[in-house]
């Protein structure tokens, strides 16, 4: 009615209300009544925008690759952006009058693509395929202070490179080459393992031979030590036997000397006894027999004296005329004979 309308923006939209060419109100999430005849409204989205991209590029060695990724940007200065680009809404608020808001993401992607293309064109295929993280870091550093983005009030928040892929034919060639390299490495590993096994076997054999040689040397040393000990024992035994024989010889020599001395002493004693006996016999030869008898009878018992008396009577029986013997003489002798 009379051209009066109501407008309400959400919190992620920066609104600039212009009446007859003069800015009357601006801010986030505004709501107001306005005259559609004299008022224009610019609505600038200030939330974070996501824009995926994919570039078909050519490397320094003329190989085609595909770079895929995504970037995040935000309109940091909506007033400056509204001055550089047309964000004015249609009279019925159903959309923008121009295509500038819709082309903003393409503008950002083209700027990023130009930097990526410049880097890829100066890089070989193999290096380009490993460029994801480095390229993303360089882009963040490059556009953080980019003058072109600052001029239109845009700030690049983040950028990621999700994939860098060659063409299918190139990928198969690289896979074949990589596969051959892996197989070659596997063969080299097999040869190295065999060589290591042979080397280990040789080392084990050398160790066994060294151990056997050491054992033989030890056995030889033990045998030599045993022979040396046996020789030492034989020498000690011979020395002991020699000392024993020497001691026996000395003992026999001393015994011989003792026997000779005893023989000499016995001979001298016998000679002395013979001389004494001879002297006594000479003395006895000079004495009459009666003296010997008298000396013998001096030590006899009465019975022995009676026996000698009867023997003398028997020897001189022819000279005896008559002999009287009383019983008392024999009684005393018989009593002594039967006494216990």
Coordinates of C-alpha atoms in Angstrom, one line a residue:
X1 CA 0.0 0.0 0.0
X2 CA 1.5 3.4 -1.1
X3 CA 4.7 1.4 -1.8
X4 CA 5.5 0.8 1.9
X5 CA 7.1 -2.6 2.5
X6 CA 8.8 -4.4 5.3
X7 CA 12.2 -6.1 5.2
X8 CA 13.9 -8.4 7.7
X9 CA 17.4 -9.9 7.3
X10 CA 18.9 -12.8 9.1
X11 CA 21.9 -12.5 11.4
X12 CA 24.4 -13.7 8.7
X13 CA 23.4 -10.9 6.3
X14 CA 24.9 -7.4 6.4
X15 CA 22.2 -4.9 5.2
X16 CA 22.8 -1.4 3.7
X17 CA 19.7 0.7 3.3
X18 CA 20.1 3.6 0.8
X19 CA 17.4 6.2 0.2
X20 CA 17.7 8.5 -2.8
X21 CA 21.5 7.7 -3.0
X22 CA 22.2 8.2 0.7
X23 CA 22.9 5.4 3.2
X24 CA 20.4 5.6 6.0
X25 CA 21.0 2.4 7.9
X26 CA 23.5 -0.5 7.7
X27 CA 24.3 -3.5 9.9
X28 CA 23.7 -7.2 10.5
X29 CA 20.2 -8.7 10.8
X30 CA 18.3 -5.4 10.3
X31 CA 14.5 -5.2 10.0
X32 CA 12.6 -2.0 8.9
X33 CA 9.9 -0.6 6.8
X34 CA 10.9 1.2 3.6
X35 CA 9.4 2.9 0.6
X36 CA 10.0 0.7 -2.4
X37 CA 10.0 3.7 -4.8
X38 CA 12.9 5.6 -3.2
X39 CA 14.8 2.9 -1.3
X40 CA 17.4 0.3 -2.4
X41 CA 18.6 -2.5 -0.2
X42 CA 22.0 -4.2 -0.5
X43 CA 22.2 -7.6 1.2
X44 CA 25.8 -8.9 1.7
X45 CA 26.1 -12.5 3.2
X46 CA 28.9 -12.5 5.8
X47 CA 28.9 -16.1 6.8
X48 CA 31.7 -18.5 5.7
X49 CA 31.3 -19.8 2.1
X50 CA 32.6 -23.1 0.9
X51 CA 33.7 -23.5 -2.7
X52 CA 35.0 -26.8 -4.1
X53 CA 37.3 -26.6 -7.2
X54 CA 38.9 -28.9 -9.7
X55 CA 41.6 -27.9 -12.2
X56 CA 42.9 -29.8 -15.2
X57 CA 46.6 -28.6 -15.5
X58 CA 49.8 -29.6 -17.3
X59 CA 53.1 -30.2 -15.6
X60 CA 56.6 -29.0 -16.7
X61 CA 57.1 -32.4 -18.5
X62 CA 53.8 -32.0 -20.4
X63 CA 51.8 -34.5 -18.4
X64 CA 48.1 -33.8 -17.6
X65 CA 47.0 -33.9 -14.0
X66 CA 43.9 -33.0 -12.0
X67 CA 44.0 -30.9 -8.9
X68 CA 41.0 -31.2 -6.6
X69 CA 40.3 -29.2 -3.4
X70 CA 38.1 -26.9 -1.5
X71 CA 38.5 -23.3 -0.1
X72 CA 36.7 -21.4 2.6
X73 CA 36.3 -17.6 2.4
X74 CA 34.3 -14.9 4.1
X75 CA 33.3 -11.3 3.3
X76 CA 35.3 -9.6 6.0
X77 CA 34.4 -6.0 4.9
X78 CA 30.8 -6.0 3.6
X79 CA 30.8 -2.2 3.0
X80 CA 33.8 -2.4 0.7
X81 CA 32.4 -5.5 -1.0
X82 CA 29.1 -3.7 -1.6
X83 CA 31.0 -0.7 -3.1
X84 CA 33.0 -3.0 -5.5
X85 CA 30.2 -5.4 -6.4
X86 CA 26.5 -5.1 -6.8
X87 CA 24.6 -6.8 -4.0
X88 CA 21.4 -4.8 -4.5
X89 CA 18.2 -6.8 -4.1
X90 CA 15.4 -6.9 -6.6
X91 CA 12.2 -4.8 -5.7
X92 CA 10.4 -8.0 -4.6
X93 CA 13.5 -9.1 -2.5
X94 CA 13.6 -12.4 -4.4
X95 CA 17.2 -12.1 -5.4
X96 CA 20.0 -9.8 -6.5
X97 CA 19.7 -7.6 -9.4
X98 CA 23.1 -8.5 -10.8
X99 CA 25.1 -11.8 -11.0
X100 CA 28.1 -10.3 -9.1
X101 CA 27.2 -12.2 -5.8
X102 CA 26.9 -15.5 -7.7
X103 CA 30.2 -14.9 -9.5
X104 CA 32.1 -14.1 -6.3
X105 CA 33.0 -17.7 -5.6
X106 CA 34.2 -18.1 -9.2
X107 CA 36.4 -15.0 -8.8
X108 CA 38.0 -16.4 -5.7
X109 CA 38.5 -19.9 -7.4
X110 CA 40.1 -18.3 -10.5
X111 CA 42.6 -16.4 -8.3
X112 CA 43.5 -19.6 -6.5
X113 CA 43.6 -21.5 -9.7
X114 CA 46.1 -19.1 -11.3
X115 CA 48.5 -19.6 -8.4
X116 CA 48.1 -23.4 -8.5
X117 CA 48.6 -23.4 -12.3
X118 CA 51.8 -21.3 -12.1
X119 CA 53.2 -23.7 -9.5
X120 CA 52.2 -26.9 -11.4
X121 CA 53.6 -25.7 -14.7
X122 CA 57.0 -25.3 -13.2
X123 CA 57.0 -28.8 -11.5
X124 CA 57.6 -32.2 -13.0
X125 CA 54.9 -34.9 -12.8
X126 CA 56.5 -36.9 -10.0
X127 CA 57.1 -33.8 -7.8
X128 CA 53.6 -32.4 -8.6
X129 CA 51.9 -35.6 -7.4
X130 CA 53.5 -35.1 -4.0
X131 CA 52.7 -31.4 -3.8
X132 CA 49.4 -31.4 -2.0
X133 CA 50.4 -30.3 1.5
X134 CA 53.1 -27.9 0.3
X135 CA 50.8 -26.3 -2.2
X136 CA 48.1 -25.8 0.4
X137 CA 50.5 -24.2 2.8
X138 CA 51.8 -21.8 0.1
X139 CA 48.3 -20.8 -0.9
X140 CA 47.3 -20.0 2.7
X141 CA 50.4 -17.8 3.1
X142 CA 49.9 -16.2 -0.4
X143 CA 46.2 -15.2 0.1
X144 CA 46.3 -14.3 3.8
X145 CA 47.6 -10.8 2.8
X146 CA 46.5 -10.7 -0.9
X147 CA 45.8 -7.1 -2.0
X148 CA 43.2 -8.1 -4.6
X149 CA 41.1 -10.0 -2.0
X150 CA 41.5 -7.1 0.5
X151 CA 40.4 -4.6 -2.2
X152 CA 37.0 -6.3 -2.4
X153 CA 36.7 -7.1 1.3
X154 CA 37.3 -10.9 1.1
X155 CA 39.4 -13.0 3.5
X156 CA 40.5 -16.5 2.5
X157 CA 40.1 -18.6 5.7
X158 CA 41.4 -22.0 4.6
X159 CA 42.3 -24.1 1.6
X160 CA 42.8 -27.8 1.2
X161 CA 44.1 -29.9 -1.6
X162 CA 42.3 -33.2 -1.5
X163 CA 43.9 -34.9 -4.5
X164 CA 46.4 -34.5 -7.3
X165 CA 45.8 -37.2 -9.9
X166 CA 47.4 -38.0 -13.3
X167 CA 45.4 -39.3 -16.3
X168 CA 44.4 -43.0 -16.1
X169 CA 47.1 -43.9 -18.8
X170 CA 49.8 -42.0 -16.9
X171 CA 48.6 -43.5 -13.6
X172 CA 48.9 -47.1 -15.0
X173 CA 52.4 -46.3 -16.3
X174 CA 53.4 -44.9 -13.0
X175 CA 51.8 -47.9 -11.2
X176 CA 53.7 -50.3 -13.6
X177 CA 56.9 -48.5 -13.0
X178 CA 56.3 -48.4 -9.2
X179 CA 55.3 -52.0 -9.3
X180 CA 58.5 -52.9 -11.2
X181 CA 60.5 -50.9 -8.7
X182 CA 58.7 -52.7 -5.8
X183 CA 59.3 -56.1 -7.5
X184 CA 62.9 -55.1 -8.1
X185 CA 63.2 -54.1 -4.4
X186 CA 61.6 -57.5 -3.5
X187 CA 64.1 -59.3 -5.7
X188 CA 66.9 -57.3 -4.2
X189 CA 65.6 -58.1 -0.8
X190 CA 65.4 -61.8 -1.7
X191 CA 69.0 -61.7 -3.0
X192 CA 70.1 -59.8 0.0
X193 CA 68.4 -62.3 2.2
X194 CA 70.0 -65.2 0.4
X195 CA 73.3 -63.5 0.5
X196 CA 72.8 -62.8 4.2
X197 CA 71.9 -66.4 4.7
X198 CA 75.0 -67.6 2.9
X199 CA 77.1 -65.1 4.8
X200 CA 75.5 -66.2 8.1
X201 CA 76.1 -69.9 7.2
X202 CA 79.7 -69.1 6.4
X203 CA 80.1 -67.3 9.7
X204 CA 78.4 -70.2 11.5
X205 CA 80.7 -72.6 9.7
X206 CA 83.8 -70.5 10.5
X207 CA 82.6 -70.3 14.1
X208 CA 82.2 -74.1 14.2
X209 CA 85.6 -74.6 12.7
X210 CA 87.1 -72.1 15.1
X211 CA 85.4 -73.8 18.0
X212 CA 86.6 -77.2 16.8
X213 CA 90.1 -75.8 16.4
X214 CA 90.0 -74.3 19.8
X215 CA 88.7 -77.6 21.2
X216 CA 91.6 -79.4 19.5
X217 CA 94.0 -76.9 20.8
X218 CA 92.6 -77.3 24.3
X219 CA 92.7 -81.1 24.0
X220 CA 96.3 -80.9 22.8
X221 CA 97.1 -78.6 25.7
X222 CA 95.4 -81.0 28.1
X223 CA 97.3 -84.0 26.6
X224 CA 100.6 -82.1 26.8
X225 CA 99.7 -81.1 30.4
X226 CA 98.8 -84.8 31.2
X227 CA 102.1 -86.0 29.6
X228 CA 104.0 -83.4 31.5
X229 CA 102.3 -84.4 34.7
X230 CA 103.0 -88.0 34.0
X231 CA 106.7 -87.2 33.3
X232 CA 106.8 -85.2 36.5
X233 CA 105.2 -88.1 38.4
X234 CA 107.6 -90.6 36.8
X235 CA 110.6 -88.4 37.7
X236 CA 109.2 -88.0 41.2
X237 CA 108.6 -91.8 41.4
X238 CA 112.1 -92.6 40.0
X239 CA 113.6 -90.1 42.4
X240 CA 111.6 -91.7 45.3
X241 CA 112.7 -95.2 44.2
X242 CA 116.3 -94.0 43.9
X243 CA 116.1 -92.5 47.3
X244 CA 114.5 -95.7 48.6
X245 CA 117.2 -97.8 47.1
X246 CA 119.9 -95.5 48.3
X247 CA 118.3 -95.7 51.8
X248 CA 118.2 -99.5 51.5
X249 CA 121.8 -99.6 50.3
X250 CA 122.8 -97.4 53.2
X251 CA 120.7 -99.6 55.6
X252 CA 122.3 -102.8 54.1
X253 CA 125.7 -101.2 54.3
X254 CA 125.1 -100.3 57.9
X255 CA 123.6 -103.7 58.6
X256 CA 126.7 -105.3 57.0
X257 CA 128.9 -103.2 59.1
X258 CA 126.9 -104.2 62.1
X259 CA 127.1 -107.9 61.2
X260 CA 130.8 -107.6 60.7
X261 CA 131.2 -105.8 63.9
X262 CA 129.0 -108.4 65.7
X263 CA 130.9 -111.2 64.1
X264 CA 134.2 -109.6 65.1
X265 CA 132.8 -109.1 68.6
X266 CA 131.5 -112.7 68.8
X267 CA 134.9 -114.0 67.5
X268 CA 136.7 -112.0 70.1
X269 CA 134.3 -113.1 72.8
X270 CA 134.6 -116.7 71.7
X271 CA 138.4 -116.4 71.7
X272 CA 138.2 -114.9 75.1
X273 CA 135.8 -117.6 76.4
X274 CA 138.0 -120.3 74.7
X275 CA 141.1 -118.9 76.3
X276 CA 139.3 -118.8 79.7
X277 CA 138.0 -122.4 79.2
X278 CA 141.5 -123.5 78.1
X279 CA 143.0 -121.9 81.1
X280 CA 140.5 -123.6 83.4
X281 CA 141.0 -126.9 81.7
X282 CA 144.7 -126.6 82.1
X283 CA 144.1 -125.8 85.7
X284 CA 141.7 -128.8 86.0
X285 CA 144.3 -131.1 84.4
X286 CA 146.7 -130.3 87.2
X287 CA 144.2 -131.2 90.0
X288 CA 143.6 -134.8 91.2
X289 CA 140.2 -136.5 90.4
X290 CA 139.4 -136.7 94.1
X291 CA 139.4 -132.9 94.2
X292 CA 136.8 -132.7 91.5
X293 CA 134.7 -135.2 93.3
X294 CA 135.0 -133.4 96.5
X295 CA 134.1 -130.1 94.8
X296 CA 131.1 -131.8 93.1
X297 CA 129.8 -133.4 96.4
X298 CA 130.1 -130.1 98.2
X299 CA 127.1 -128.8 96.3
X300 CA 125.0 -132.1 96.4
X301 CA 121.9 -132.9 98.4
X302 CA 122.0 -135.6 101.1
X303 CA 120.0 -138.0 98.8
X304 CA 122.6 -137.4 96.0
X305 CA 125.4 -138.1 98.4
X306 CA 123.7 -141.4 99.5
X307 CA 123.3 -142.4 95.8
X308 CA 127.0 -141.8 95.2
X309 CA 127.8 -143.7 98.3
X310 CA 125.8 -146.7 97.2
X311 CA 127.4 -146.4 93.7
X312 CA 130.9 -146.4 95.3
X313 CA 129.9 -149.4 97.5
X314 CA 128.7 -151.2 94.3
X315 CA 132.0 -150.5 92.6
X316 CA 133.9 -151.9 95.6
X317 CA 131.6 -154.7 96.5
X318 CA 134.3 -157.2 96.2
X319 CA 136.3 -155.5 98.8
X320 CA 133.5 -155.3 101.4
X321 CA 133.0 -158.2 103.6
X322 CA 129.8 -157.3 105.5
X323 CA 127.5 -154.1 105.1
X324 CA 124.7 -153.2 107.6
X325 CA 122.1 -150.6 106.4
X326 CA 119.4 -149.5 108.9
X327 CA 115.8 -148.7 107.8
X328 CA 116.1 -145.2 109.2
X329 CA 118.5 -144.3 106.4
X330 CA 116.0 -145.1 103.7
X331 CA 113.0 -143.8 105.6
X332 CA 114.1 -140.2 105.5
X333 CA 114.8 -140.5 101.7
X334 CA 111.4 -142.0 101.0
X335 CA 109.6 -139.3 102.9
X336 CA 111.2 -136.6 100.9
X337 CA 110.4 -138.4 97.6
X338 CA 106.6 -138.8 98.4
X339 CA 106.2 -135.3 99.9
X340 CA 104.2 -133.0 97.6

